Amino acid sequence: MRPDTPAEHIAEAERLIRTATRYPEDQEPLLLQAAAHLELADVRDRASALYDQLLSASPADPSLIKALQAANLWEYGHEAEARALIQGVRAAAPSDPAPWEVIAEALEAHDELEASHECFTEAATLLAPDSAPLTPATTALLTGRHRVRRLLGLPHDEWDMVADTRHTGPIPLDELHDPKRIWALGSDDPAELRAEIARLRAELGDRRAALSRPFPVAILHWPARELSELLTSYPTLAAEYPSHDAHLAQVETSLRALAASGTTNLGIVTASVPSYEAFAASEKTSPSSPSLLAEYATTLAARGKATPWPPTRTTPCWCTSGRPYGNCHGETRTS
């Protein structure tokens, strides 16, 4: 179950901080997740302290951390410091879309629409030139820029047309980003209110999905030797894994079902018994508990251990058989 209340977010943050202490090589992604939970719990001073801790340790992605710190600081009254950090990120011109999107949305959230538009446009110019293929991350930049331009009343340009074309949601971007939508919230017409609620739910659903999956939705894969050792040590888990072949088939089936339901950013994490036992000890839970398996998979994914799924048909299959995916577990997958 995902955290929902402030107390649950704080508890999840504490768990991630403990895990980061045990796995210092994975400290950065784990503490970023912890800071996000603290922000959701509105414990912004503690989130700020985590960002400062990361920045003092020569992080792999300092621009993203500075951007997140700026957005967090502005939310609890440190506007001058936030603005300075935003200027620093813009001056650094990172090649990753994420910091750009964070600072542009922070400016937008505080009605700095002109500055937000400039920021989105700088990012698009740098990261989405005509010769470069669009990725989901660069498409998100163009979508954010489209939204701000609608709020500013600017006419569509070529990048807006690209954003319109790439948008796959049930509600067109022009309608989703229409500034007049806010007027509908004061309407006395129940039909207008229902329509606006549907639009807001669609937008919120997309946003929640993006925020809740900064790392892949991952399925555990146990190699044959590891699974044999697991079941020897913890025979109660045999109900979860009746055989190794059945386990491999279930991994593929589960991933295909998730993909069919519209879930994106899927991955596979390879498990080992020592790692699983260490995780169980850190959670003060018995390794024989089936409910721990999903938490273990999520933690491995948060530590950057997931392999994206699906592979291409000619890539070696994720099951380590050595055969191409298209001739192994992907042989019945439609292209």
Short mmCIF file of C-alpha atoms in Angstrom, two decimals:
data_model
loop_
_atom_site.label_atom_id
_atom_site.label_comp_id
_atom_site.label_asym_id
_atom_site.label_seq_id
_atom_site.Cartn_x
_atom_site.Cartn_y
_atom_site.Cartn_z
CA MET A 1 0.00 0.00 0.00
CA ARG A 2 1.33 3.42 -0.91
CA PRO A 3 1.78 5.97 1.88
CA ASP A 4 -1.20 8.29 2.14
CA THR A 5 -1.10 10.14 5.46
CA PRO A 6 1.73 12.40 6.72
CA ALA A 7 2.63 9.80 9.34
CA GLU A 8 2.90 7.08 6.67
CA HIS A 9 5.08 9.30 4.49
CA ILE A 10 7.37 10.02 7.45
CA ALA A 11 7.60 6.31 8.27
CA GLU A 12 8.51 5.52 4.66
CA ALA A 13 11.12 8.29 4.67
CA GLU A 14 12.65 6.85 7.85
CA ARG A 15 12.77 3.39 6.23
CA LEU A 16 14.55 4.78 3.17
CA ILE A 17 17.03 6.69 5.32
CA ARG A 18 17.84 3.50 7.24
CA THR A 19 18.32 1.63 3.99
CA ALA A 20 20.62 4.38 2.68
CA THR A 21 22.77 3.99 5.80
CA ARG A 22 23.17 0.27 5.09
CA TYR A 23 23.85 0.78 1.38
CA PRO A 24 25.97 3.96 1.11
CA GLU A 25 26.69 3.27 -2.56
CA ASP A 26 22.98 3.79 -3.23
CA GLN A 27 22.55 6.75 -0.89
CA GLU A 28 21.61 9.31 -3.53
CA PRO A 29 18.45 7.71 -5.01
CA LEU A 30 17.31 6.48 -1.60
CA LEU A 31 17.66 9.86 0.12
CA LEU A 32 15.97 11.60 -2.81
CA GLN A 33 13.00 9.30 -2.30
CA ALA A 34 13.07 9.97 1.44
CA ALA A 35 13.10 13.73 0.85
CA ALA A 36 10.13 13.42 -1.49
CA HIS A 37 8.15 11.61 1.22
CA LEU A 38 9.08 14.27 3.77
CA GLU A 39 7.85 16.97 1.40
CA LEU A 40 4.57 15.10 1.01
CA ALA A 41 4.31 15.00 4.80
CA ASP A 42 4.99 18.77 4.84
CA VAL A 43 8.14 18.26 6.91
CA ARG A 44 10.04 20.51 4.55
CA ASP A 45 12.89 21.45 6.88
CA ARG A 46 13.91 17.80 7.17
CA ALA A 47 13.65 17.40 3.39
CA SER A 48 15.89 20.45 2.99
CA ALA A 49 18.43 18.91 5.36
CA LEU A 50 18.55 15.75 3.24
CA TYR A 51 19.11 17.78 0.07
CA ASP A 52 21.95 19.66 1.82
CA GLN A 53 23.43 16.33 2.94
CA LEU A 54 23.40 15.05 -0.63
CA LEU A 55 24.91 18.23 -2.07
CA SER A 56 27.77 18.06 0.44
CA ALA A 57 28.71 14.55 -0.74
CA SER A 58 29.63 15.18 -4.42
CA PRO A 59 26.39 13.74 -5.83
CA ALA A 60 26.04 12.22 -9.30
CA ASP A 61 23.24 14.64 -10.22
CA PRO A 62 23.80 17.94 -8.39
CA SER A 63 21.56 19.95 -10.74
CA LEU A 64 18.52 17.79 -9.96
CA ILE A 65 19.16 18.00 -6.22
CA LYS A 66 19.56 21.80 -6.40
CA ALA A 67 16.34 22.05 -8.40
CA LEU A 68 14.43 19.94 -5.88
CA GLN A 69 15.93 21.93 -3.03
CA ALA A 70 14.87 25.19 -4.69
CA ALA A 71 11.29 24.02 -5.16
CA ASN A 72 11.15 22.79 -1.57
CA LEU A 73 12.67 25.96 -0.07
CA TRP A 74 10.26 28.23 -1.93
CA GLU A 75 7.31 26.29 -0.53
CA TYR A 76 8.24 27.14 3.04
CA GLY A 77 9.30 30.74 2.80
CA HIS A 78 12.89 30.77 1.54
CA GLU A 79 12.21 32.49 -1.77
CA ALA A 80 15.54 34.33 -2.13
CA GLU A 81 17.58 31.16 -1.63
CA ALA A 82 15.28 29.27 -4.01
CA ARG A 83 15.72 31.89 -6.72
CA ALA A 84 19.50 31.75 -6.34
CA LEU A 85 19.47 27.97 -6.75
CA ILE A 86 17.23 28.22 -9.81
CA GLN A 87 19.60 30.71 -11.42
CA GLY A 88 22.47 28.36 -10.68
CA VAL A 89 20.73 25.44 -12.35
CA ARG A 90 19.94 27.52 -15.42
CA ALA A 91 23.54 28.70 -15.63
CA ALA A 92 24.79 25.11 -15.42
CA ALA A 93 22.55 24.14 -18.38
CA PRO A 94 22.21 20.46 -17.39
CA SER A 95 21.73 17.90 -20.15
CA ASP A 96 19.11 16.04 -18.09
CA PRO A 97 15.50 17.28 -18.59
CA ALA A 98 14.49 16.61 -14.96
CA PRO A 99 16.15 19.66 -13.30
CA TRP A 100 14.73 21.96 -15.97
CA GLU A 101 11.22 20.65 -15.45
CA VAL A 102 11.45 20.99 -11.65
CA ILE A 103 12.62 24.62 -11.69
CA ALA A 104 10.23 25.65 -14.48
CA GLU A 105 7.29 24.16 -12.58
CA ALA A 106 8.45 25.81 -9.36
CA LEU A 107 8.39 29.18 -11.12
CA GLU A 108 4.99 28.39 -12.61
CA ALA A 109 3.59 27.39 -9.22
CA HIS A 110 4.51 30.81 -7.84
CA ASP A 111 2.97 32.72 -10.78
CA GLU A 112 6.33 33.53 -12.34
CA LEU A 113 4.93 32.58 -15.74
CA GLU A 114 7.31 34.59 -17.91
CA ALA A 115 10.33 33.15 -16.11
CA SER A 116 8.82 29.66 -16.29
CA HIS A 117 8.28 30.06 -20.03
CA GLU A 118 11.88 31.20 -20.49
CA CYS A 119 13.09 28.22 -18.51
CA PHE A 120 11.03 25.69 -20.47
CA THR A 121 12.16 27.29 -23.74
CA GLU A 122 15.84 27.23 -22.73
CA ALA A 123 15.49 23.55 -21.92
CA ALA A 124 13.69 22.74 -25.15
CA THR A 125 16.31 24.61 -27.19
CA LEU A 126 19.09 22.70 -25.46
CA LEU A 127 17.54 19.23 -25.24
CA ALA A 128 14.95 18.98 -28.03
CA PRO A 129 16.59 20.37 -31.18
CA ASP A 130 15.11 19.46 -34.55
CA SER A 131 17.70 16.73 -35.13
CA ALA A 132 17.17 14.95 -31.80
CA PRO A 133 14.50 12.29 -31.26
CA LEU A 134 12.05 13.10 -28.48
CA THR A 135 12.13 11.03 -25.31
CA PRO A 136 9.34 10.89 -22.71
CA ALA A 137 11.38 13.32 -20.59
CA THR A 138 11.85 15.91 -23.36
CA THR A 139 8.21 15.49 -24.35
CA ALA A 140 7.29 16.39 -20.75
CA LEU A 141 9.26 19.62 -21.15
CA LEU A 142 7.31 20.53 -24.27
CA THR A 143 4.04 19.68 -22.50
CA GLY A 144 4.93 21.95 -19.59
CA ARG A 145 5.90 24.71 -21.99
CA HIS A 146 2.56 24.28 -23.80
CA ARG A 147 0.71 24.70 -20.49
CA VAL A 148 2.55 27.89 -19.55
CA ARG A 149 2.10 29.38 -23.00
CA ARG A 150 -1.65 28.77 -22.74
CA LEU A 151 -1.68 30.54 -19.39
CA LEU A 152 0.19 33.46 -20.96
CA GLY A 153 -2.21 33.57 -23.91
CA LEU A 154 0.57 33.00 -26.47
CA PRO A 155 -0.21 31.55 -29.91
CA HIS A 156 0.81 28.00 -30.77
CA ASP A 157 4.29 27.53 -32.19
CA GLU A 158 6.00 24.46 -33.67
CA TRP A 159 6.90 22.99 -30.28
CA ASP A 160 3.30 23.39 -29.12
CA MET A 161 2.19 21.43 -32.17
CA VAL A 162 4.69 18.70 -31.33
CA ALA A 163 3.37 18.57 -27.76
CA ASP A 164 -0.20 18.28 -29.08
CA THR A 165 0.84 15.45 -31.38
CA ARG A 166 2.74 13.52 -28.72
CA HIS A 167 -0.02 13.82 -26.12
CA THR A 168 -1.83 10.49 -25.66
CA GLY A 169 -4.32 11.34 -22.89
CA PRO A 170 -8.09 11.21 -23.34
CA ILE A 171 -8.37 15.03 -23.11
CA PRO A 172 -6.59 17.20 -25.72
CA LEU A 173 -3.81 19.42 -24.38
CA ASP A 174 -5.52 22.60 -25.51
CA GLU A 175 -8.54 21.70 -23.40
CA LEU A 176 -6.48 20.39 -20.49
CA HIS A 177 -4.41 23.58 -20.39
CA ASP A 178 -7.25 26.02 -21.09
CA PRO A 179 -7.04 28.90 -18.54
CA LYS A 180 -10.82 29.22 -18.71
CA ARG A 181 -11.14 25.86 -16.99
CA ILE A 182 -10.72 27.60 -13.65
CA TRP A 183 -13.93 29.50 -14.30
CA ALA A 184 -15.85 26.25 -14.49
CA LEU A 185 -15.04 25.58 -10.84
CA GLY A 186 -17.33 28.45 -9.87
CA SER A 187 -20.17 27.33 -12.09
CA ASP A 188 -23.62 26.48 -10.76
CA ASP A 189 -24.17 24.03 -13.61
CA PRO A 190 -23.70 20.43 -12.35
CA ALA A 191 -22.79 19.24 -15.84
CA GLU A 192 -19.96 21.77 -16.10
CA LEU A 193 -18.69 20.82 -12.66
CA ARG A 194 -18.75 17.11 -13.50
CA ALA A 195 -16.86 17.75 -16.72
CA GLU A 196 -14.23 19.80 -14.91
CA ILE A 197 -13.85 17.17 -12.20
CA ALA A 198 -13.26 14.56 -14.93
CA ARG A 199 -10.58 16.75 -16.49
CA LEU A 200 -8.88 17.37 -13.16
CA ARG A 201 -8.94 13.67 -12.30
CA ALA A 202 -7.33 12.82 -15.64
CA GLU A 203 -4.61 15.39 -15.10
CA LEU A 204 -4.07 14.42 -11.48
CA GLY A 205 -3.92 10.74 -12.38
CA ASP A 206 -1.16 11.36 -14.90
CA ARG A 207 0.75 13.51 -12.42
CA ARG A 208 0.44 11.00 -9.60
CA ALA A 209 1.58 8.19 -11.87
CA ALA A 210 4.64 10.18 -12.87
CA LEU A 211 5.52 11.19 -9.32
CA SER A 212 4.94 7.75 -7.85
CA ARG A 213 7.26 6.00 -10.29
CA PRO A 214 10.60 7.77 -10.38
CA PHE A 215 12.05 4.26 -10.61
CA PRO A 216 10.61 1.27 -12.54
CA VAL A 217 7.71 -0.87 -11.42
CA ALA A 218 9.83 -3.98 -11.00
CA ILE A 219 9.24 -7.72 -10.77
CA LEU A 220 11.62 -10.04 -8.89
CA HIS A 221 13.60 -12.59 -10.90
CA TRP A 222 15.24 -15.41 -8.96
CA PRO A 223 17.99 -17.30 -10.86
CA ALA A 224 17.62 -21.07 -10.55
CA ARG A 225 20.38 -21.53 -7.96
CA GLU A 226 19.15 -18.63 -5.84
CA LEU A 227 15.55 -19.82 -5.93
CA SER A 228 16.62 -23.32 -4.88
CA GLU A 229 18.56 -21.89 -1.94
CA LEU A 230 15.62 -19.61 -1.02
CA LEU A 231 13.11 -22.46 -0.93
CA THR A 232 15.49 -24.73 0.99
CA SER A 233 15.92 -22.06 3.65
CA TYR A 234 12.32 -20.81 3.64
CA PRO A 235 10.02 -23.61 2.44
CA THR A 236 6.87 -21.60 3.20
CA LEU A 237 7.67 -19.55 0.08
CA ALA A 238 7.09 -22.61 -2.11
CA ALA A 239 3.50 -21.45 -2.52
CA GLU A 240 4.84 -18.34 -4.25
CA TYR A 241 7.33 -20.26 -6.38
CA PRO A 242 6.09 -23.80 -7.23
CA SER A 243 8.98 -24.30 -9.70
CA HIS A 244 11.65 -22.26 -11.42
CA ASP A 245 10.01 -22.60 -14.84
CA ALA A 246 6.69 -21.47 -13.37
CA HIS A 247 8.44 -18.55 -11.73
CA LEU A 248 10.00 -17.41 -15.02
CA ALA A 249 6.67 -17.71 -16.81
CA GLN A 250 4.96 -15.71 -14.05
CA VAL A 251 7.52 -12.90 -14.32
CA GLU A 252 6.78 -12.49 -18.03
CA THR A 253 3.02 -12.86 -17.52
CA SER A 254 2.97 -10.24 -14.76
CA LEU A 255 4.94 -7.74 -16.82
CA ARG A 256 2.71 -8.21 -19.85
CA ALA A 257 -0.38 -7.73 -17.70
CA LEU A 258 1.05 -4.51 -16.27
CA ALA A 259 1.90 -3.26 -19.75
CA ALA A 260 -1.58 -4.12 -21.01
CA SER A 261 -3.10 -2.13 -18.15
CA GLY A 262 -1.19 0.96 -19.28
CA THR A 263 1.62 0.80 -16.72
CA THR A 264 4.88 2.14 -18.12
CA ASN A 265 8.49 2.15 -16.92
CA LEU A 266 8.60 -1.57 -16.18
CA GLY A 267 11.66 -3.51 -15.10
CA ILE A 268 13.10 -6.71 -13.69
CA VAL A 269 15.31 -6.91 -10.60
CA THR A 270 17.50 -9.94 -10.00
CA ALA A 271 17.27 -11.29 -6.46
CA SER A 272 19.80 -13.11 -4.32
CA VAL A 273 19.33 -14.85 -0.99
CA PRO A 274 22.03 -12.90 0.92
CA SER A 275 20.63 -9.59 -0.32
CA TYR A 276 17.08 -10.66 0.54
CA GLU A 277 18.08 -11.80 4.03
CA ALA A 278 19.91 -8.51 4.64
CA PHE A 279 16.82 -6.60 3.55
CA ALA A 280 14.59 -8.69 5.83
CA ALA A 281 16.93 -7.98 8.74
CA SER A 282 16.84 -4.26 8.01
CA GLU A 283 13.05 -4.40 8.06
CA LYS A 284 12.99 -6.56 11.21
CA THR A 285 10.84 -9.08 9.34
CA SER A 286 11.24 -12.80 8.70
CA PRO A 287 12.45 -13.67 5.17
CA SER A 288 9.72 -16.32 5.09
CA SER A 289 7.05 -13.61 4.87
CA PRO A 290 5.61 -13.48 1.31
CA SER A 291 4.57 -9.84 1.82
CA LEU A 292 8.25 -8.86 2.04
CA LEU A 293 8.97 -9.91 -1.55
CA ALA A 294 7.25 -6.91 -3.14
CA GLU A 295 8.98 -4.48 -0.77
CA TYR A 296 12.32 -6.09 -1.61
CA ALA A 297 11.65 -5.64 -5.33
CA THR A 298 10.70 -1.97 -4.82
CA THR A 299 13.85 -1.30 -2.80
CA LEU A 300 16.09 -2.89 -5.43
CA ALA A 301 14.40 -0.76 -8.09
CA ALA A 302 14.88 2.38 -5.97
CA ARG A 303 18.57 1.51 -5.73
CA GLY A 304 18.84 1.51 -9.53
CA LYS A 305 19.09 -2.27 -9.88
CA ALA A 306 16.25 -2.74 -12.38
CA THR A 307 16.76 -3.84 -15.98
CA PRO A 308 14.19 -2.23 -18.31
CA TRP A 309 11.54 -4.52 -19.77
CA PRO A 310 10.80 -5.56 -22.47
CA PRO A 311 14.11 -6.18 -24.20
CA THR A 312 14.25 -6.05 -27.97
CA ARG A 313 13.54 -9.32 -29.72
CA THR A 314 17.24 -9.83 -30.56
CA THR A 315 18.54 -8.94 -27.07
CA PRO A 316 19.45 -11.89 -24.81
CA CYS A 317 16.42 -12.85 -22.74
CA TRP A 318 16.17 -11.49 -19.21
CA CYS A 319 15.96 -15.07 -17.86
CA THR A 320 19.69 -15.58 -18.69
CA SER A 321 19.00 -18.56 -20.95
CA GLY A 322 21.34 -17.04 -23.54
CA ARG A 323 18.66 -17.16 -26.24
CA PRO A 324 17.30 -14.01 -27.89
CA TYR A 325 14.23 -12.66 -26.10
CA GLY A 326 12.11 -13.16 -29.23
CA ASN A 327 12.98 -16.87 -29.23
CA CYS A 328 12.60 -17.31 -25.48
CA HIS A 329 10.11 -15.62 -23.13
CA GLY A 330 9.23 -13.06 -25.77
CA GLU A 331 8.39 -15.60 -28.47
CA THR A 332 4.61 -15.14 -28.13
CA ARG A 333 4.79 -11.39 -27.60
CA THR A 334 3.19 -9.39 -30.39
CA SER A 335 5.28 -6.55 -31.76
#
